[in-house]
Structures are given as C-alpha cells and as structure tokens.
mmCIF file of C-alpha atoms and ligand atoms in Angstrom:
data_model
loop_
_atom_site.group_PDB
_atom_site.id
_atom_site.type_symbol
_atom_site.label_atom_id
_atom_site.label_comp_id
_atom_site.label_asym_id
_atom_site.label_seq_id
_atom_site.Cartn_x
_atom_site.Cartn_y
_atom_site.Cartn_z
ATOM 1 C CA UNK A 113 74.652 -71.715 73.921
ATOM 2 C CA UNK A 114 78.433 -71.974 74.365
ATOM 3 C CA UNK A 115 79.907 -73.087 71.016
ATOM 4 C CA UNK A 116 81.662 -76.449 70.723
ATOM 5 C CA UNK A 117 83.834 -77.750 67.907
ATOM 6 C CA UNK A 118 84.011 -81.551 68.173
ATOM 7 C CA UNK A 119 86.995 -83.148 66.472
ATOM 8 C CA UNK A 120 86.959 -86.955 66.415
ATOM 9 C CA UNK A 121 89.164 -89.392 64.594
ATOM 10 C CA UNK A 122 91.565 -92.321 64.839
ATOM 11 C CA UNK A 123 94.787 -92.349 66.791
ATOM 12 C CA UNK A 124 97.714 -90.288 65.428
ATOM 13 C CA UNK A 125 95.540 -88.528 62.843
ATOM 14 C CA UNK A 126 96.904 -85.149 63.947
ATOM 15 C CA UNK A 127 93.717 -84.309 65.865
ATOM 16 C CA UNK A 128 95.531 -83.081 68.961
ATOM 17 C CA UNK A 129 97.753 -80.615 67.121
ATOM 18 C CA UNK A 130 94.957 -79.335 64.887
ATOM 19 C CA UNK A 131 92.451 -79.074 67.764
ATOM 20 C CA UNK A 132 94.972 -77.251 69.986
ATOM 21 C CA UNK A 133 95.746 -74.685 67.277
ATOM 22 C CA UNK A 134 92.093 -74.127 66.406
ATOM 23 C CA UNK A 135 91.390 -73.501 70.117
ATOM 24 C CA UNK A 136 94.284 -71.052 70.293
ATOM 25 C CA UNK A 137 93.151 -69.182 67.156
ATOM 26 C CA UNK A 138 89.624 -68.742 68.553
ATOM 27 C CA UNK A 139 90.626 -68.203 72.208
ATOM 28 C CA UNK A 140 88.594 -71.326 73.134
ATOM 29 C CA UNK A 141 89.310 -73.915 75.841
ATOM 30 C CA UNK A 142 90.683 -77.259 74.697
ATOM 31 C CA UNK A 143 89.726 -80.746 75.875
ATOM 32 C CA UNK A 144 92.086 -83.613 75.064
ATOM 33 C CA UNK A 145 89.696 -86.413 76.077
ATOM 34 C CA UNK A 146 92.199 -89.121 75.105
ATOM 35 C CA UNK A 147 94.445 -87.776 77.881
ATOM 36 C CA UNK A 148 91.753 -88.714 80.427
ATOM 37 C CA UNK A 149 91.763 -92.344 79.236
ATOM 38 C CA UNK A 150 95.559 -92.309 79.207
ATOM 39 C CA UNK A 151 95.679 -90.802 82.735
ATOM 40 C CA UNK A 152 93.330 -93.499 84.013
ATOM 41 C CA UNK A 153 95.479 -96.196 82.398
ATOM 42 C CA UNK A 154 98.643 -94.731 83.913
ATOM 43 C CA UNK A 155 97.037 -94.414 87.355
ATOM 44 C CA UNK A 156 95.827 -98.029 87.189
ATOM 45 C CA UNK A 157 99.260 -99.317 86.198
ATOM 46 C CA UNK A 158 100.998 -97.222 88.894
ATOM 47 C CA UNK A 159 98.586 -98.487 91.559
ATOM 48 C CA UNK A 160 98.850 -102.104 90.411
ATOM 49 C CA UNK A 161 95.163 -102.310 89.399
ATOM 50 C CA UNK A 162 94.316 -105.033 86.866
ATOM 51 C CA UNK A 163 93.313 -103.387 83.573
ATOM 52 C CA UNK A 164 90.346 -105.741 83.183
ATOM 53 C CA UNK A 165 88.950 -104.903 86.635
ATOM 54 C CA UNK A 166 86.229 -102.527 85.329
ATOM 55 C CA UNK A 167 84.865 -101.578 88.738
ATOM 56 C CA UNK A 168 88.189 -100.526 90.275
ATOM 57 C CA UNK A 169 89.388 -98.821 87.070
ATOM 58 C CA UNK A 170 86.118 -96.837 86.884
ATOM 59 C CA UNK A 171 86.370 -95.807 90.549
ATOM 60 C CA UNK A 172 89.912 -94.690 89.914
ATOM 61 C CA UNK A 173 88.700 -92.533 86.984
ATOM 62 C CA UNK A 174 86.022 -90.794 89.033
ATOM 63 C CA UNK A 175 88.530 -89.870 91.736
ATOM 64 C CA UNK A 176 91.439 -88.856 89.479
ATOM 65 C CA UNK A 177 93.507 -85.996 90.894
ATOM 66 C CA UNK A 178 94.352 -84.285 87.580
ATOM 67 C CA UNK A 179 95.298 -80.756 86.704
ATOM 68 C CA UNK A 180 95.737 -79.370 83.200
ATOM 69 C CA UNK A 181 97.910 -76.310 82.624
ATOM 70 C CA UNK A 182 98.601 -74.778 79.195
ATOM 71 C CA UNK A 183 101.484 -77.161 78.444
ATOM 72 C CA UNK A 184 101.453 -79.800 81.172
ATOM 73 C CA UNK A 185 99.260 -82.468 82.708
ATOM 74 C CA UNK A 186 99.619 -83.396 86.383
ATOM 75 C CA UNK A 187 98.488 -86.609 88.065
ATOM 76 C CA UNK A 188 98.616 -86.601 91.882
ATOM 77 C CA UNK A 189 100.755 -83.458 91.590
ATOM 78 C CA UNK A 190 103.318 -85.125 89.329
ATOM 79 C CA UNK A 191 104.001 -83.910 85.762
ATOM 80 C CA UNK A 192 102.994 -86.881 83.562
ATOM 81 C CA UNK A 193 102.718 -84.994 80.229
ATOM 82 C CA UNK A 194 105.320 -87.212 78.573
ATOM 83 C CA UNK A 195 104.624 -90.424 80.519
ATOM 84 C CA UNK A 196 101.026 -90.630 79.236
ATOM 85 C CA UNK A 197 102.248 -90.424 75.611
ATOM 86 C CA UNK A 198 104.165 -93.729 75.828
ATOM 87 C CA UNK A 199 102.819 -96.238 73.320
ATOM 88 C CA UNK A 200 102.010 -98.864 75.979
ATOM 89 C CA UNK A 201 99.877 -96.302 77.841
ATOM 90 C CA UNK A 202 97.988 -95.572 74.600
ATOM 91 C CA UNK A 203 97.370 -99.296 74.096
ATOM 92 C CA UNK A 204 96.219 -99.697 77.726
ATOM 93 C CA UNK A 205 93.954 -96.620 77.335
ATOM 94 C CA UNK A 206 92.366 -98.102 74.230
ATOM 95 C CA UNK A 207 91.698 -101.368 76.128
ATOM 96 C CA UNK A 208 90.072 -99.795 79.195
ATOM 97 C CA UNK A 209 88.108 -97.393 76.937
ATOM 98 C CA UNK A 210 85.899 -100.351 75.951
ATOM 99 C CA UNK A 211 84.409 -100.414 79.496
ATOM 100 C CA UNK A 212 80.975 -98.727 79.684
ATOM 101 C CA UNK A 213 81.400 -97.972 83.421
ATOM 102 C CA UNK A 214 84.678 -96.169 82.789
ATOM 103 C CA UNK A 215 83.189 -94.111 79.936
ATOM 104 C CA UNK A 216 80.301 -93.132 82.206
ATOM 105 C CA UNK A 217 82.715 -92.181 85.009
ATOM 106 C CA UNK A 218 84.497 -89.704 82.720
ATOM 107 C CA UNK A 219 81.407 -87.889 81.367
ATOM 108 C CA UNK A 220 81.115 -85.148 84.037
ATOM 109 C CA UNK A 221 84.838 -84.467 83.979
ATOM 110 C CA UNK A 222 84.600 -83.873 80.196
ATOM 111 C CA UNK A 223 81.482 -81.678 80.445
ATOM 112 C CA UNK A 224 83.374 -79.564 83.007
ATOM 113 C CA UNK A 225 85.667 -78.297 80.246
ATOM 114 C CA UNK A 226 82.812 -76.423 78.548
ATOM 115 C CA UNK A 227 83.332 -72.735 79.284
ATOM 116 C CA UNK A 228 82.694 -69.435 77.465
ATOM 117 C CA UNK A 229 83.717 -68.305 74.941
ATOM 118 C CA UNK A 230 83.862 -71.875 73.575
ATOM 119 C CA UNK A 231 85.462 -75.307 73.522
ATOM 120 C CA UNK A 232 87.376 -77.431 71.050
ATOM 121 C CA UNK A 233 86.966 -81.072 72.129
ATOM 122 C CA UNK A 234 89.187 -83.777 70.695
ATOM 123 C CA UNK A 235 88.555 -87.537 70.959
ATOM 124 C CA UNK A 236 86.546 -90.445 69.568
ATOM 125 C CA UNK A 237 83.008 -89.684 70.742
ATOM 126 C CA UNK A 238 82.956 -85.900 71.174
ATOM 127 C CA UNK A 239 80.368 -85.280 68.435
ATOM 128 C CA UNK A 240 78.450 -88.535 68.890
ATOM 129 C CA UNK A 241 78.126 -88.827 72.695
ATOM 130 C CA UNK A 242 79.739 -86.137 74.857
ATOM 131 C CA UNK A 243 78.841 -82.917 72.970
ATOM 132 C CA UNK A 244 76.087 -83.911 70.507
ATOM 133 C CA UNK A 245 75.005 -80.233 70.445
ATOM 134 C CA UNK A 246 78.346 -79.175 68.882
ATOM 135 C CA UNK A 247 78.029 -76.421 66.257
ATOM 136 C CA UNK A 248 80.708 -78.050 64.134
ATOM 137 C CA UNK A 249 81.606 -81.752 64.036
ATOM 138 C CA UNK A 250 84.720 -82.917 62.276
ATOM 139 C CA UNK A 251 85.968 -86.413 61.552
ATOM 140 C CA UNK A 252 89.689 -85.959 61.126
ATOM 141 C CA UNK A 253 91.518 -88.865 59.592
ATOM 142 C CA UNK A 254 94.608 -89.868 57.590
ATOM 143 C CA UNK A 255 95.951 -93.051 56.003
ATOM 144 C CA UNK A 256 97.396 -95.584 58.445
ATOM 145 C CA UNK A 257 100.853 -95.084 56.865
ATOM 146 C CA UNK A 258 100.753 -91.296 57.324
ATOM 147 C CA UNK A 259 99.607 -91.767 60.908
ATOM 148 C CA UNK A 260 102.326 -94.321 61.708
ATOM 149 C CA UNK A 261 104.938 -91.925 60.354
ATOM 150 C CA UNK A 262 103.590 -89.065 62.495
ATOM 151 C CA UNK A 263 103.452 -91.232 65.611
ATOM 152 C CA UNK A 264 107.012 -92.423 64.914
ATOM 153 C CA UNK A 265 108.313 -88.837 64.780
ATOM 154 C CA UNK A 266 106.305 -87.879 67.861
ATOM 155 C CA UNK A 267 107.696 -90.793 69.914
ATOM 156 C CA UNK A 268 111.294 -90.252 68.794
ATOM 157 C CA UNK A 269 110.910 -86.510 69.522
ATOM 158 C CA UNK A 270 109.873 -87.355 73.088
ATOM 159 C CA UNK A 271 112.885 -89.627 73.558
ATOM 160 C CA UNK A 272 110.944 -92.935 73.327
ATOM 161 C CA UNK A 273 112.170 -95.731 71.066
ATOM 162 C CA UNK A 274 109.925 -96.639 68.126
ATOM 163 C CA UNK A 275 109.697 -99.214 65.359
ATOM 164 C CA UNK A 276 107.701 -98.565 62.183
ATOM 165 C CA UNK A 277 106.486 -102.156 61.637
ATOM 166 C CA UNK A 278 105.344 -102.503 65.235
ATOM 167 C CA UNK A 279 103.676 -99.082 65.098
ATOM 168 C CA UNK A 280 101.709 -99.941 61.953
ATOM 169 C CA UNK A 281 100.417 -103.113 63.563
ATOM 170 C CA UNK A 282 99.661 -101.277 66.777
ATOM 171 C CA UNK A 283 97.661 -98.581 64.965
ATOM 172 C CA UNK A 284 95.670 -101.172 63.003
ATOM 173 C CA UNK A 285 94.817 -103.077 66.196
ATOM 174 C CA UNK A 286 93.890 -99.855 67.967
ATOM 175 C CA UNK A 287 91.678 -98.723 65.053
ATOM 176 C CA UNK A 288 89.956 -102.099 65.174
ATOM 177 C CA UNK A 289 89.328 -101.851 68.938
ATOM 178 C CA UNK A 290 88.212 -98.193 68.820
ATOM 179 C CA UNK A 291 85.797 -98.702 65.896
ATOM 180 C CA UNK A 292 84.403 -102.114 66.873
ATOM 181 C CA UNK A 293 83.646 -101.591 70.570
ATOM 182 C CA UNK A 294 80.004 -101.760 71.622
ATOM 183 C CA UNK A 295 79.899 -98.453 73.521
ATOM 184 C CA UNK A 296 80.673 -95.111 71.816
ATOM 185 C CA UNK A 297 82.624 -96.633 68.911
ATOM 186 C CA UNK A 298 84.721 -94.334 66.749
ATOM 187 C CA UNK A 299 82.617 -93.248 63.762
ATOM 188 C CA UNK A 300 81.780 -89.946 62.086
ATOM 189 C CA UNK A 301 78.937 -88.137 63.884
ATOM 190 C CA UNK A 302 75.831 -87.354 61.883
ATOM 191 C CA UNK A 303 76.518 -84.228 59.855
ATOM 192 C CA UNK A 304 80.277 -84.426 60.497
ATOM 193 C CA UNK A 305 82.660 -82.968 57.929
ATOM 194 C CA UNK A 306 85.362 -85.469 57.015
ATOM 195 C CA UNK A 307 88.873 -84.047 56.787
ATOM 196 C CA UNK A 308 91.591 -86.359 55.427
ATOM 197 C CA UNK A 309 94.928 -84.851 56.457
ATOM 198 C CA UNK A 310 97.217 -87.430 54.757
ATOM 199 C CA UNK A 311 98.409 -84.819 52.253
ATOM 200 C CA UNK A 312 97.748 -81.647 54.278
ATOM 201 C CA UNK A 313 100.080 -79.584 56.428
ATOM 202 C CA UNK A 314 98.922 -78.720 59.952
ATOM 203 C CA UNK A 315 98.369 -75.095 58.834
ATOM 204 C CA UNK A 316 96.135 -76.236 55.953
ATOM 205 C CA UNK A 317 94.088 -78.511 58.219
ATOM 206 C CA UNK A 318 93.664 -75.713 60.803
ATOM 207 C CA UNK A 319 92.624 -73.242 58.084
ATOM 208 C CA UNK A 320 89.981 -75.676 56.802
ATOM 209 C CA UNK A 321 88.507 -76.206 60.274
ATOM 210 C CA UNK A 322 88.392 -72.437 60.902
ATOM 211 C CA UNK A 323 86.723 -71.861 57.525
ATOM 212 C CA UNK A 324 84.057 -74.482 58.336
ATOM 213 C CA UNK A 325 83.543 -72.935 61.757
ATOM 214 C CA UNK A 326 83.035 -69.460 60.243
ATOM 215 C CA UNK A 327 80.579 -70.940 57.810
ATOM 216 C CA UNK A 328 78.699 -72.785 60.596
ATOM 217 C CA UNK A 329 78.558 -69.694 62.831
ATOM 218 C CA UNK A 330 77.234 -67.424 60.088
ATOM 219 C CA UNK A 331 74.519 -69.833 58.976
ATOM 220 C CA UNK A 332 73.162 -70.328 62.544
HETATM 221 O O1 DC B 114 93.547 -89.916 71.300
HETATM 222 P P1 DC B 114 94.457 -90.840 72.111
HETATM 223 O O2 DC B 114 95.331 -91.710 71.278
HETATM 224 O O3 DC B 114 95.243 -90.066 73.143
HETATM 225 O O4 DC B 114 93.445 -91.792 72.919
HETATM 226 C C1 DC B 114 93.902 -92.914 73.637
HETATM 227 C C2 DC B 114 92.803 -93.970 73.709
HETATM 228 O O5 DC B 114 91.718 -93.491 74.501
HETATM 229 C C3 DC B 114 92.176 -94.326 72.364
HETATM 230 O O6 DC B 114 92.834 -95.413 71.741
HETATM 231 C C4 DC B 114 90.762 -94.667 72.705
HETATM 232 C C5 DC B 114 90.477 -93.913 73.961
HETATM 233 N N1 DC B 114 89.604 -92.744 73.767
HETATM 234 C C6 DC B 114 88.247 -92.973 73.756
HETATM 235 O O7 DC B 114 87.816 -94.120 73.822
HETATM 236 N N2 DC B 114 87.378 -91.925 73.680
HETATM 237 C C7 DC B 114 87.837 -90.660 73.573
HETATM 238 N N3 DC B 114 86.985 -89.654 73.496
HETATM 239 C C8 DC B 114 89.235 -90.421 73.551
HETATM 240 C C9 DC B 114 90.090 -91.493 73.635
#
C-alpha cells in the first residue's frame, strides 16, 4: 500500500509549511487540499457564481482546470498562487466547504494525488475522510494568537494588507465554521498524534513528524 501521512489542523497552524517540508524530506508527493477549496472559491467569484448556490459551485469544482507545479498553482492557465491566499478567498473557501455536494465533487481529484513512493496530504479531513488508511495521522495545531501572528506575516510577505484584530476574529470564526459543520468537520482522526506548534520552530515540527513516521513505518 502506498504510504500516506495525513496532516490536519486549523487554519494558519503551519500545516502547509510543515507538510511541504516533510514531503520534500521523504521524496513524497504533496496535496494541499485547502488550495482546492480556495481555487473553487476563486473560480466562483471570477465567474460571478453565488457562493450559496451549492449545485453550480459543485459543478464548477468537478470541472476545475487546475495544474500544480512545484511552486505554482494555475487556474484556467493563469498563475493564481498568490491570489488564492487572499484572506477573503480563505473565508469564501471555508463557507463553501460546508456544502456536502462540493466536498463529494472534490474527492476523486484528491485521491488522484496518491502516487508512489508516498503522499503527504494536508487539510481538515485527510485522516478522517479522504485517506482513512493513512499510516500516520497528525493533528497539527497552535494557539489562535500564534496562528494570527503567522497569518499576519504571511499576508504582509505576499504584499496584502493585514490587521491583527480583524485576523484574530477571522480565525476564530473560521475555526468555528470548520469544526462545527455537519459534514467532515475538523477534528483529530482516531489514533492521530496531536502536535502543538505554538512554541516550536518549523524545523522542530518537521523533525517530530519524521520521527513519528519512522516509528510508524518500523512498527508496521
Ligand atoms: O487550509 P486552508 O486555510 O487553505 O483551507 C481553506 C478552507 O478550505 C478552510 O477554511 C476549510 C476548507 N478546507 C476543508 O474544508 N477541507 C480541507 N481538507 C481543506 C480545506
């Protein structure tokens, strides 16, 4: 069976960076599932589709023309790597992610990322729904303050404007929506290892995940 490391957790917990580096260290493929929800949100907004129109949004998701390269993400041939990171796209993604039909429409696309020698999958429901067979499941989290600070730096670094108070509120609302939704809510998978990165550097978090993976692969 092709090995999967599922890394789930709340927004701005550092999942993306940690997951990307773990994938690189192991030579595994990397799935940023949040990007798929963000791409759908961006496509809907660009095409003038109402975000509460579940049927049209879900159709849009199943016909997305996306391409992932090592560093960039293309939608309809256009580089949208930075555009999908805008805070309003994240908020829109979190809203449409509550739709069961949209989640179903994105399942095959996500399974398509599974290739030898292995996959690191990052999201909210990787270990619970999409890759329940994962050899290692991690719930990566951090305090809301640490996450707001990271998101602030990330947004400023990408040339977006950002405001700490608004970000804190935004993260709290997003946590609420992601954990309280009826379908595939954010929660630690059964058997998941919880990693709180509030006081860890990226290198320390990556080292811990790799150590757990070594442990899991030698005991199987
Ligand atoms: O990880 P992110 O911030 O890029 O994700 C954006 C939104 O997409 C997030 O608020 C909820 C949704 N999402 C989801 O519902 N399931 C996933 N596996 C990944 C993201």
